[in-house]
Short mmCIF file of C-alpha atoms in Angstrom, two decimals:
data_model
loop_
_atom_site.label_atom_id
_atom_site.label_comp_id
_atom_site.label_asym_id
_atom_site.label_seq_id
_atom_site.Cartn_x
_atom_site.Cartn_y
_atom_site.Cartn_z
CA MET I 1 12.19 7.06 20.12
CA THR I 2 10.42 10.28 19.21
CA ILE I 3 7.82 10.56 16.52
CA ASP I 4 7.23 13.89 14.79
CA LEU I 5 3.48 14.19 14.22
CA GLN I 6 3.71 17.66 12.64
CA ASN I 7 5.46 16.45 9.49
CA THR I 8 3.12 13.59 8.65
CA ASN I 9 1.26 15.40 5.85
CA ILE I 10 2.70 14.60 2.41
CA PHE I 11 0.58 17.07 0.47
CA THR I 12 0.76 20.80 -0.09
CA LYS I 13 -2.36 22.77 -0.86
CA SER I 14 -2.19 25.03 -3.93
CA THR I 15 -4.34 28.07 -4.65
CA LYS I 16 -6.76 26.11 -6.87
CA LYS I 17 -7.63 23.72 -4.02
CA GLU I 18 -5.66 20.97 -5.71
CA TYR I 19 -3.18 18.86 -3.88
CA LYS I 20 0.32 18.52 -5.23
CA ILE I 21 2.58 15.70 -4.18
CA LYS I 22 5.83 16.85 -2.56
CA LYS I 23 7.77 13.61 -2.46
CA GLN I 24 9.10 11.31 -5.16
CA PHE I 25 7.38 7.98 -5.49
CA THR I 26 8.64 4.75 -6.98
CA ASP I 27 6.21 2.59 -8.89
CA ARG I 28 6.13 -1.19 -9.18
CA VAL I 29 4.06 -3.00 -11.78
CA ILE I 30 2.33 -5.97 -10.17
CA GLN I 31 0.63 -7.45 -13.21
CA ILE I 32 -0.12 -6.66 -16.84
CA ASN I 33 -3.09 -8.54 -18.21
CA ARG I 34 -4.03 -8.80 -21.89
CA VAL I 35 -7.76 -8.90 -22.45
CA THR I 36 -9.56 -9.74 -25.69
CA LYS I 37 -12.94 -8.56 -26.86
CA VAL I 38 -14.38 -10.42 -29.85
CA THR I 39 -16.31 -8.08 -32.12
CA LYS I 40 -17.88 -8.28 -35.57
CA GLY I 41 -14.64 -7.03 -37.11
CA GLY I 42 -12.40 -9.49 -35.29
CA ARG I 43 -10.57 -9.45 -31.99
CA ALA I 44 -9.91 -6.19 -30.15
CA PHE I 45 -6.97 -6.43 -27.72
CA GLY I 46 -6.58 -4.31 -24.63
CA PHE I 47 -4.37 -4.27 -21.56
CA SER I 48 -4.95 -3.74 -17.87
CA ALA I 49 -2.17 -3.02 -15.40
CA ILE I 50 -2.12 -2.99 -11.61
CA VAL I 51 0.58 -0.80 -10.05
CA VAL I 52 1.74 0.05 -6.52
CA VAL I 53 3.46 3.38 -5.80
CA GLY I 54 5.23 4.27 -2.58
CA ASP I 55 7.85 6.56 -1.13
CA GLY I 56 9.53 3.88 0.96
CA ASN I 57 8.68 5.78 4.13
CA GLY I 58 5.15 4.67 4.99
CA VAL I 59 3.13 6.20 2.14
CA VAL I 60 1.70 3.82 -0.45
CA GLY I 61 -1.14 3.53 -2.96
CA HIS I 62 -2.40 1.10 -5.59
CA GLY I 63 -4.14 1.67 -8.90
CA LEU I 64 -5.59 -0.02 -11.95
CA GLY I 65 -5.25 1.27 -15.51
CA LYS I 66 -6.79 0.01 -18.73
CA SER I 67 -5.87 0.95 -22.28
CA LYS I 68 -5.27 -0.35 -25.78
CA ASP I 69 -1.49 -0.36 -25.24
CA VAL I 70 0.71 -1.34 -22.30
CA ALA I 71 2.50 1.98 -21.74
CA SER I 72 -0.65 4.04 -21.39
CA ALA I 73 -2.27 1.37 -19.19
CA ILE I 74 0.71 1.59 -16.82
CA ALA I 75 0.61 5.41 -16.90
CA LYS I 76 -3.11 5.39 -16.05
CA ALA I 77 -2.50 2.91 -13.23
CA ILE I 78 0.25 5.12 -11.76
CA GLU I 79 -2.05 8.16 -11.83
CA ASP I 80 -4.82 6.12 -10.17
CA ALA I 81 -2.39 4.89 -7.50
CA LYS I 82 -1.25 8.45 -6.71
CA LYS I 83 -4.89 9.38 -6.09
CA ASN I 84 -5.25 6.58 -3.52
CA LEU I 85 -2.29 7.24 -1.23
CA VAL I 86 -2.44 6.19 2.42
CA ARG I 87 0.00 6.45 5.34
CA ILE I 88 1.03 3.24 7.08
CA PRO I 89 2.73 3.27 10.51
CA ILE I 90 6.24 1.76 10.41
CA LEU I 91 8.23 0.92 13.53
CA GLU I 92 12.00 0.55 13.00
CA ALA I 93 11.73 -0.86 9.43
CA THR I 94 9.02 -3.36 10.40
CA LEU I 95 5.33 -3.38 11.28
CA PRO I 96 3.97 -2.41 14.72
CA HIS I 97 2.00 -5.65 15.25
CA GLU I 98 0.54 -8.75 13.56
CA GLN I 99 -2.46 -8.24 11.30
CA LYS I 100 -4.73 -10.20 8.99
CA GLY I 101 -6.31 -8.75 5.87
CA LYS I 102 -8.99 -10.09 3.57
CA PHE I 103 -10.42 -9.10 0.23
CA GLY I 104 -12.56 -11.38 -1.90
CA GLY I 105 -11.04 -14.87 -1.73
CA ALA I 106 -7.56 -13.63 -0.80
CA ARG I 107 -6.32 -13.62 2.78
CA VAL I 108 -3.00 -12.14 3.90
CA PHE I 109 -1.27 -12.47 7.27
CA LEU I 110 1.50 -9.96 8.14
CA MET I 111 3.83 -10.36 11.11
CA PRO I 112 6.67 -8.08 12.30
CA ALA I 113 10.15 -9.59 12.22
CA SER I 114 13.47 -8.86 13.90
CA HIS I 115 16.16 -6.77 12.22
CA GLY I 116 17.96 -8.62 9.41
CA THR I 117 15.12 -10.97 8.52
CA GLY I 118 14.23 -9.27 5.26
CA VAL I 119 10.90 -9.28 3.43
CA ILE I 120 9.59 -12.83 3.52
CA ALA I 121 6.69 -12.45 1.13
CA GLY I 122 5.78 -13.49 -2.36
CA GLY I 123 4.65 -11.68 -5.46
CA ALA I 124 2.11 -8.93 -4.92
CA VAL I 125 2.53 -8.81 -1.11
CA ARG I 126 6.30 -8.28 -1.49
CA ALA I 127 5.82 -5.41 -3.94
CA VAL I 128 3.38 -3.63 -1.61
CA LEU I 129 5.56 -4.08 1.50
CA GLU I 130 8.70 -2.90 -0.28
CA SER I 131 6.86 0.16 -1.60
CA VAL I 132 5.73 0.98 1.95
CA GLY I 133 9.32 0.81 3.16
CA VAL I 134 9.12 -2.26 5.39
CA HIS I 135 12.45 -4.13 5.43
CA ASP I 136 11.78 -6.88 7.98
CA VAL I 137 8.46 -8.75 7.84
CA LEU I 138 7.02 -12.24 7.64
CA SER I 139 3.86 -12.86 5.62
CA LYS I 140 1.60 -15.61 4.42
CA SER I 141 -0.84 -15.30 1.54
CA GLN I 142 -3.71 -17.80 1.59
CA GLY I 143 -6.73 -18.45 -0.55
CA SER I 144 -6.91 -16.77 -3.94
CA SER I 145 -3.62 -15.87 -5.64
CA ASN I 146 -5.29 -13.31 -7.92
CA PRO I 147 -2.90 -10.31 -7.76
CA HIS I 148 -5.75 -7.77 -7.67
CA ASN I 149 -7.31 -9.37 -4.60
CA VAL I 150 -3.95 -10.06 -2.92
CA VAL I 151 -2.93 -6.38 -3.24
CA LYS I 152 -6.28 -5.25 -1.81
CA ALA I 153 -6.05 -7.80 1.03
CA THR I 154 -2.54 -6.54 1.84
CA PHE I 155 -3.85 -2.98 1.91
CA ASP I 156 -6.70 -4.12 4.16
CA ALA I 157 -4.16 -5.52 6.63
CA LEU I 158 -1.91 -2.45 6.42
CA LEU I 159 -4.79 -0.02 6.93
CA GLN I 160 -5.71 -1.79 10.18
CA MET I 161 -2.20 -1.17 11.57
CA ARG I 162 -2.03 1.29 14.47
CA SER I 163 1.05 2.79 16.09
CA ALA I 164 1.47 3.03 19.85
CA VAL I 165 1.10 6.82 19.64
CA THR I 166 -2.27 6.45 17.87
CA ILE I 167 -3.52 3.95 20.45
CA ALA I 168 -2.41 6.23 23.31
CA LYS I 169 -4.27 9.19 21.76
CA GLN I 170 -7.44 7.16 21.20
CA ARG I 171 -7.43 5.88 24.78
CA GLY I 172 -6.41 9.23 26.23
CA VAL I 173 -3.46 7.77 28.16
CA SER I 174 0.33 8.08 28.06
CA LEU I 175 2.64 5.83 26.04
CA GLU I 176 3.95 4.21 29.22
CA LYS I 177 0.42 3.23 30.21
CA VAL I 178 -0.11 1.59 26.80
CA PHE I 179 2.98 -0.62 27.19
CA LYS I 180 2.92 -1.30 30.93
CA GLY I 181 -0.85 -1.45 31.48
#
């Protein structure tokens, strides 16, 4: 298996020092929450949306948007998610190793699975893993089931993932030495 490290950058730099996104991303709405503010004139309704965007090939981001109507809250969340993109190492449609993530009261455990297992995850964790492009994974979400915290706990676990190539570079050894000791 060869990994091309030259083509890992997903951004192109324009003349105005802005970054434009080259690839197409799919977005998944995790939760839409209606919030109410009681004022002197009555109730003022608003909406907040949490969204995950990903290219299905290891690049993913999450964002939160708030607005008076649902459509603009989702649009704001998508823009926020595209500003927070990260690259996650994927090894043959699964994760490189087991990992635990935590945020607030939510804890998430991710474990690689053999080919054909599918995404064994619920709710917010499933949406994040499918946006990343992982097809075979086992997961367990514990503690808080608040979608905001579960998404951030999943990202915490994914950001701790390291590929064998990264570990070999950090240690200054060959790939064979990483696997065989």
